[in-house]
Short mmCIF file of N, CA and C in Angstrom, two decimals:
data_model
loop_
_atom_site.label_atom_id
_atom_site.label_comp_id
_atom_site.label_asym_id
_atom_site.label_seq_id
_atom_site.Cartn_x
_atom_site.Cartn_y
_atom_site.Cartn_z
N MET A 19 2.61 56.42 -59.25
CA MET A 19 3.53 56.05 -58.31
C MET A 19 4.62 55.37 -59.50
N ALA A 20 3.85 54.81 -60.63
CA ALA A 20 5.18 53.64 -61.22
C ALA A 20 5.93 54.77 -62.09
N ILE A 21 5.63 55.65 -62.39
CA ILE A 21 5.96 56.70 -63.43
C ILE A 21 7.36 57.41 -62.40
N ARG A 22 7.16 57.91 -61.20
CA ARG A 22 7.79 58.27 -60.42
C ARG A 22 8.83 57.46 -59.96
N TYR A 23 8.63 56.14 -59.82
CA TYR A 23 9.67 55.40 -59.62
C TYR A 23 10.75 54.94 -60.71
N ALA A 24 10.03 55.00 -61.66
CA ALA A 24 10.80 54.81 -63.49
C ALA A 24 11.71 55.94 -63.46
N LEU A 25 11.66 57.52 -63.06
CA LEU A 25 12.52 58.32 -63.21
C LEU A 25 13.36 58.82 -62.11
N SER A 26 13.33 57.91 -61.17
CA SER A 26 14.12 58.08 -59.94
C SER A 26 15.28 57.39 -60.01
N GLU A 27 16.41 57.76 -59.27
CA GLU A 27 17.19 56.87 -59.00
C GLU A 27 17.69 55.39 -59.01
N ALA A 28 16.86 55.16 -58.25
CA ALA A 28 16.34 53.76 -58.00
C ALA A 28 16.41 52.75 -59.13
N ALA A 29 15.69 53.48 -59.94
CA ALA A 29 15.65 52.82 -61.33
C ALA A 29 16.42 52.98 -62.79
N GLU A 30 17.66 53.65 -62.47
CA GLU A 30 18.42 53.92 -63.39
C GLU A 30 19.08 52.66 -64.10
N GLN A 31 18.72 51.45 -63.41
CA GLN A 31 19.68 50.69 -64.63
C GLN A 31 18.32 49.50 -64.83
N ASP A 32 17.09 50.01 -64.39
CA ASP A 32 16.18 48.86 -64.70
C ASP A 32 15.41 49.06 -66.11
N LEU A 33 15.88 48.12 -67.02
CA LEU A 33 15.22 48.21 -68.20
C LEU A 33 13.84 48.07 -68.68
N GLU A 34 13.14 47.54 -67.23
CA GLU A 34 11.14 47.64 -67.90
C GLU A 34 11.26 49.76 -67.50
N CYS A 35 11.96 50.17 -66.62
CA CYS A 35 11.59 51.79 -67.31
C CYS A 35 12.33 52.49 -67.90
N GLU A 36 13.25 52.28 -68.75
CA GLU A 36 13.98 52.88 -69.77
C GLU A 36 12.84 53.46 -70.77
N LEU A 37 11.98 52.81 -71.28
CA LEU A 37 11.09 53.18 -72.49
C LEU A 37 10.33 54.33 -71.53
N ILE A 38 9.45 54.34 -70.19
CA ILE A 38 9.04 55.43 -69.58
C ILE A 38 9.87 56.40 -69.28
N ARG A 39 11.20 56.80 -68.96
CA ARG A 39 12.27 57.56 -68.93
C ARG A 39 12.34 58.56 -70.21
N SER A 40 12.23 57.73 -71.47
CA SER A 40 12.27 58.18 -72.68
C SER A 40 11.81 59.06 -73.10
N ILE A 41 10.21 58.71 -72.89
CA ILE A 41 9.64 59.31 -73.07
C ILE A 41 9.13 60.87 -72.35
N TYR A 42 9.16 60.74 -71.18
CA TYR A 42 9.08 61.51 -70.50
C TYR A 42 10.45 62.47 -70.53
N ALA A 43 11.66 62.19 -70.86
CA ALA A 43 12.70 62.93 -71.19
C ALA A 43 12.52 64.18 -72.43
N ARG A 44 11.63 63.20 -73.38
CA ARG A 44 11.15 64.03 -74.88
C ARG A 44 10.47 65.33 -74.55
N ASN A 45 9.12 64.71 -73.51
CA ASN A 45 7.80 65.26 -73.47
C ASN A 45 7.96 66.36 -72.24
N SER A 46 8.75 65.89 -71.32
CA SER A 46 8.42 66.49 -69.44
C SER A 46 7.13 66.27 -69.40
N SER A 47 6.10 65.27 -69.58
CA SER A 47 4.56 65.21 -69.51
C SER A 47 4.38 63.98 -69.09
N VAL A 48 3.61 63.99 -67.99
CA VAL A 48 3.03 62.72 -67.77
C VAL A 48 1.82 61.76 -68.73
N ALA A 49 1.47 63.10 -69.42
CA ALA A 49 0.39 62.96 -70.14
C ALA A 49 0.86 62.07 -71.30
N ALA A 50 1.72 62.41 -71.64
CA ALA A 50 2.32 61.74 -73.27
C ALA A 50 3.05 59.76 -72.68
N VAL A 51 3.43 60.21 -70.99
CA VAL A 51 3.60 58.59 -70.77
C VAL A 51 2.17 57.74 -70.68
N LEU A 52 1.29 58.38 -70.24
CA LEU A 52 0.40 57.31 -70.35
C LEU A 52 -0.65 57.40 -71.76
N THR A 53 -0.37 58.41 -72.36
CA THR A 53 -1.09 58.03 -73.62
C THR A 53 0.22 57.47 -75.26
N TYR A 54 0.92 56.99 -74.58
CA TYR A 54 2.31 56.24 -75.41
C TYR A 54 1.61 54.96 -76.20
N ARG A 55 1.68 55.18 -77.46
CA ARG A 55 1.66 53.92 -78.63
C ARG A 55 2.08 53.98 -79.29
N GLY A 56 2.82 52.43 -79.00
CA GLY A 56 3.81 52.27 -79.82
C GLY A 56 4.36 50.95 -79.44
N ASN A 57 5.60 50.58 -79.63
CA ASN A 57 6.35 49.10 -79.38
C ASN A 57 6.76 49.42 -77.96
N TYR A 58 6.68 48.39 -77.40
CA TYR A 58 6.87 48.09 -75.94
C TYR A 58 6.95 45.87 -75.81
N ASN A 59 8.35 46.09 -75.97
CA ASN A 59 9.16 44.92 -75.55
C ASN A 59 8.34 43.84 -76.94
N GLY A 60 8.68 44.39 -77.85
CA GLY A 60 8.44 43.97 -79.12
C GLY A 60 6.68 43.62 -79.54
N HIS A 61 5.78 44.26 -78.86
CA HIS A 61 4.43 44.03 -79.29
C HIS A 61 3.93 45.54 -78.93
N PRO A 62 2.79 45.68 -79.98
CA PRO A 62 2.28 46.96 -80.17
C PRO A 62 1.86 47.36 -78.85
N TYR A 63 1.65 48.58 -78.15
CA TYR A 63 0.98 49.11 -76.76
C TYR A 63 0.03 49.92 -77.17
N GLN A 64 -1.05 49.93 -76.62
CA GLN A 64 -1.93 50.96 -77.03
C GLN A 64 -1.91 51.60 -75.29
N GLY A 65 -1.91 53.04 -75.13
CA GLY A 65 -2.23 53.90 -74.27
C GLY A 65 -3.12 54.40 -73.73
N LEU A 66 -3.29 55.10 -73.21
CA LEU A 66 -4.67 55.83 -72.88
C LEU A 66 -5.02 56.70 -73.93
N ASP A 67 -6.67 57.04 -74.16
CA ASP A 67 -7.01 57.90 -75.38
C ASP A 67 -6.73 59.14 -74.82
N PRO A 68 -6.13 59.96 -75.41
CA PRO A 68 -6.10 61.89 -74.69
C PRO A 68 -7.36 62.25 -74.74
N VAL A 69 -8.23 62.10 -75.56
CA VAL A 69 -9.78 62.40 -75.48
C VAL A 69 -10.49 61.90 -74.12
N THR A 70 -10.85 60.71 -74.49
CA THR A 70 -11.64 60.12 -74.30
C THR A 70 -11.07 59.65 -72.58
N ASP A 71 -10.16 59.74 -72.59
CA ASP A 71 -9.27 59.39 -71.16
C ASP A 71 -8.70 60.68 -70.61
N ALA A 72 -9.49 61.58 -70.76
CA ALA A 72 -8.75 63.06 -70.25
C ALA A 72 -8.69 63.09 -68.96
N THR A 73 -10.16 62.97 -68.78
CA THR A 73 -10.53 63.56 -67.11
C THR A 73 -9.24 62.16 -65.90
N LEU A 74 -8.94 61.58 -66.38
CA LEU A 74 -8.35 60.34 -65.91
C LEU A 74 -7.01 61.01 -66.02
N ILE A 75 -6.11 61.30 -67.25
CA ILE A 75 -5.17 61.50 -66.91
C ILE A 75 -4.90 63.06 -66.56
N ALA A 76 -5.33 63.55 -66.48
CA ALA A 76 -5.50 64.81 -65.63
C ALA A 76 -5.34 64.85 -64.19
N ALA A 77 -6.07 63.48 -63.15
CA ALA A 77 -6.34 63.29 -62.12
C ALA A 77 -5.06 62.30 -61.81
N VAL A 78 -4.34 61.67 -63.03
CA VAL A 78 -3.19 61.01 -62.64
C VAL A 78 -1.90 62.22 -62.78
N ALA A 79 -2.07 62.84 -63.60
CA ALA A 79 -0.76 64.57 -63.71
C ALA A 79 -1.18 64.82 -62.10
N GLU A 80 -1.87 65.21 -61.87
CA GLU A 80 -2.11 66.16 -60.35
C GLU A 80 -1.45 65.30 -59.65
N HIS A 81 -1.68 63.92 -59.49
CA HIS A 81 -1.32 63.08 -58.35
C HIS A 81 0.49 63.16 -58.31
N PHE A 82 0.59 63.29 -59.58
CA PHE A 82 2.08 63.19 -59.68
C PHE A 82 2.84 63.84 -59.31
N GLU A 83 2.12 65.37 -59.61
CA GLU A 83 2.84 66.43 -59.21
C GLU A 83 2.50 66.73 -57.75
N LYS A 84 2.21 66.15 -57.25
CA LYS A 84 1.85 66.28 -55.45
C LYS A 84 2.90 65.01 -54.90
N LEU A 85 3.28 63.92 -55.65
CA LEU A 85 4.47 63.38 -55.40
C LEU A 85 5.96 63.79 -55.36
N ALA A 86 5.58 65.12 -56.32
CA ALA A 86 7.28 65.34 -56.33
C ALA A 86 8.16 65.90 -55.21
N GLU A 87 7.43 66.03 -54.07
CA GLU A 87 8.36 66.17 -52.72
C GLU A 87 8.11 64.89 -52.17
N PRO A 88 9.55 64.68 -52.04
CA PRO A 88 9.77 63.09 -51.42
C PRO A 88 9.18 62.87 -49.66
N ASN A 89 8.90 64.30 -49.09
CA ASN A 89 8.10 64.17 -47.67
C ASN A 89 6.57 64.44 -48.04
N SER A 90 6.36 64.60 -48.78
CA SER A 90 4.98 65.12 -49.23
C SER A 90 3.90 64.22 -48.25
N ARG A 91 3.10 64.53 -47.56
CA ARG A 91 1.74 63.67 -47.08
C ARG A 91 1.08 62.86 -48.22
N HIS A 92 1.12 63.57 -49.16
CA HIS A 92 0.39 62.75 -50.06
C HIS A 92 0.98 61.21 -51.10
N TRP A 93 1.97 61.36 -50.60
CA TRP A 93 2.55 59.65 -50.57
C TRP A 93 2.06 58.42 -49.67
N HIS A 94 1.14 59.19 -48.53
CA HIS A 94 0.29 58.09 -47.80
C HIS A 94 -1.12 58.33 -48.21
N TRP A 95 -1.07 58.68 -49.35
CA TRP A 95 -2.52 59.13 -49.97
C TRP A 95 -3.42 57.47 -49.98
N PRO A 96 -3.14 56.36 -51.12
CA PRO A 96 -3.57 55.29 -50.67
C PRO A 96 -3.85 54.76 -49.43
N LEU A 97 -3.17 54.94 -48.37
CA LEU A 97 -3.87 54.39 -46.95
C LEU A 97 -4.76 55.35 -46.54
N ASP A 98 -4.86 56.95 -46.60
CA ASP A 98 -6.13 57.62 -46.33
C ASP A 98 -6.87 57.46 -46.47
N LEU A 99 -6.97 56.15 -47.40
CA LEU A 99 -8.37 56.28 -48.32
C LEU A 99 -9.66 56.29 -47.32
N THR A 100 -10.56 57.14 -47.20
CA THR A 100 -11.88 57.35 -46.39
C THR A 100 -12.84 56.67 -46.25
N ARG A 101 -13.48 56.20 -47.75
CA ARG A 101 -14.51 55.78 -47.59
C ARG A 101 -14.88 55.42 -48.89
N ARG A 102 -15.95 54.32 -49.32
CA ARG A 102 -16.18 54.06 -50.33
C ARG A 102 -18.12 54.38 -50.53
N ASP A 103 -18.69 55.29 -51.06
CA ASP A 103 -20.11 55.42 -51.07
C ASP A 103 -20.11 54.28 -52.01
N PRO A 104 -21.39 53.49 -51.79
CA PRO A 104 -21.50 52.38 -52.80
C PRO A 104 -22.90 53.05 -53.83
N THR A 105 -23.19 53.85 -53.70
CA THR A 105 -24.12 54.72 -54.50
C THR A 105 -23.59 55.57 -55.36
N ALA A 106 -22.17 55.94 -55.21
CA ALA A 106 -22.02 56.75 -56.29
C ALA A 106 -20.48 56.05 -57.16
N ASP A 107 -20.12 56.97 -57.81
CA ASP A 107 -19.12 56.28 -58.46
C ASP A 107 -18.01 57.07 -58.72
N PHE A 108 -17.76 57.17 -57.66
CA PHE A 108 -16.58 57.62 -57.13
C PHE A 108 -15.32 56.90 -56.00
N LEU A 109 -14.44 57.26 -55.72
CA LEU A 109 -14.10 56.96 -54.34
C LEU A 109 -13.96 58.60 -53.81
N GLU A 110 -13.46 58.66 -52.38
CA GLU A 110 -13.18 59.45 -51.75
C GLU A 110 -11.99 59.29 -50.87
N ALA A 111 -11.25 60.00 -51.06
CA ALA A 111 -9.92 60.02 -50.39
C ALA A 111 -9.46 61.38 -49.68
N ALA A 112 -9.14 60.73 -48.56
CA ALA A 112 -8.39 62.37 -47.64
C ALA A 112 -6.95 62.21 -47.56
N CYS A 113 -6.27 63.23 -47.89
CA CYS A 113 -5.22 63.46 -47.52
C CYS A 113 -4.59 64.87 -47.07
N GLY A 114 -4.23 64.63 -45.82
CA GLY A 114 -3.96 66.09 -45.45
C GLY A 114 -5.20 66.71 -45.50
N ALA A 115 -5.46 68.23 -45.81
CA ALA A 115 -6.49 68.98 -46.34
C ALA A 115 -6.93 68.83 -47.41
N ASP A 116 -6.55 67.57 -48.28
CA ASP A 116 -7.35 67.85 -49.68
C ASP A 116 -8.00 66.99 -49.88
N TYR A 117 -9.21 66.56 -50.37
CA TYR A 117 -9.80 65.54 -50.69
C TYR A 117 -10.05 65.31 -52.28
N VAL A 118 -10.11 64.05 -52.54
CA VAL A 118 -9.87 63.64 -54.52
C VAL A 118 -10.57 62.51 -54.53
N ALA A 119 -11.65 62.97 -55.42
CA ALA A 119 -12.55 62.25 -56.46
C ALA A 119 -12.11 61.63 -56.78
N ILE A 120 -11.93 60.47 -57.45
CA ILE A 120 -11.46 59.18 -58.17
C ILE A 120 -12.38 58.69 -59.03
N PRO A 121 -12.59 58.32 -60.04
CA PRO A 121 -13.59 57.59 -60.88
C PRO A 121 -13.18 56.07 -60.32
N ALA A 122 -14.77 55.56 -59.92
CA ALA A 122 -14.60 54.03 -59.33
C ALA A 122 -13.49 53.22 -60.39
N ALA A 123 -13.86 53.09 -61.42
CA ALA A 123 -13.42 52.75 -62.54
C ALA A 123 -12.10 52.48 -62.92
N ALA A 124 -11.52 53.44 -62.67
CA ALA A 124 -9.85 53.84 -62.51
C ALA A 124 -9.12 53.78 -61.24
N ALA A 125 -10.21 53.30 -60.35
CA ALA A 125 -9.30 52.79 -59.22
C ALA A 125 -9.93 51.25 -59.02
N GLY A 126 -9.83 50.58 -59.78
CA GLY A 126 -10.53 48.65 -59.71
C GLY A 126 -11.82 49.01 -59.42
N GLY A 127 -12.61 49.97 -59.32
CA GLY A 127 -14.16 49.43 -58.77
C GLY A 127 -14.93 49.36 -59.48
N SER A 128 -16.13 49.41 -59.91
CA SER A 128 -17.39 48.61 -61.02
C SER A 128 -18.14 49.68 -60.74
#
């Protein structure tokens, strides 16, 4: 959602979003934004690893695409979290007819 915000008209004057906009403009890729490695506010920034984090990057990219439509039911996805299976290493979420499994570590779980 942060990348969607950074690319929106609402964030046009937001300097914090400038780097995200420039990376996305060069590559038209969420993966490029997520795997960015370079300078950020005068400090080195280490993005996600394209190989090690490939599953997470793909999940975020899929989520990003589902948010392309402003009236998409997917915007309510975090609110539709249905359950956490304590024996599993994923969260299951319902969004309309779609079910999405998200690695618990990626969602702040353990």
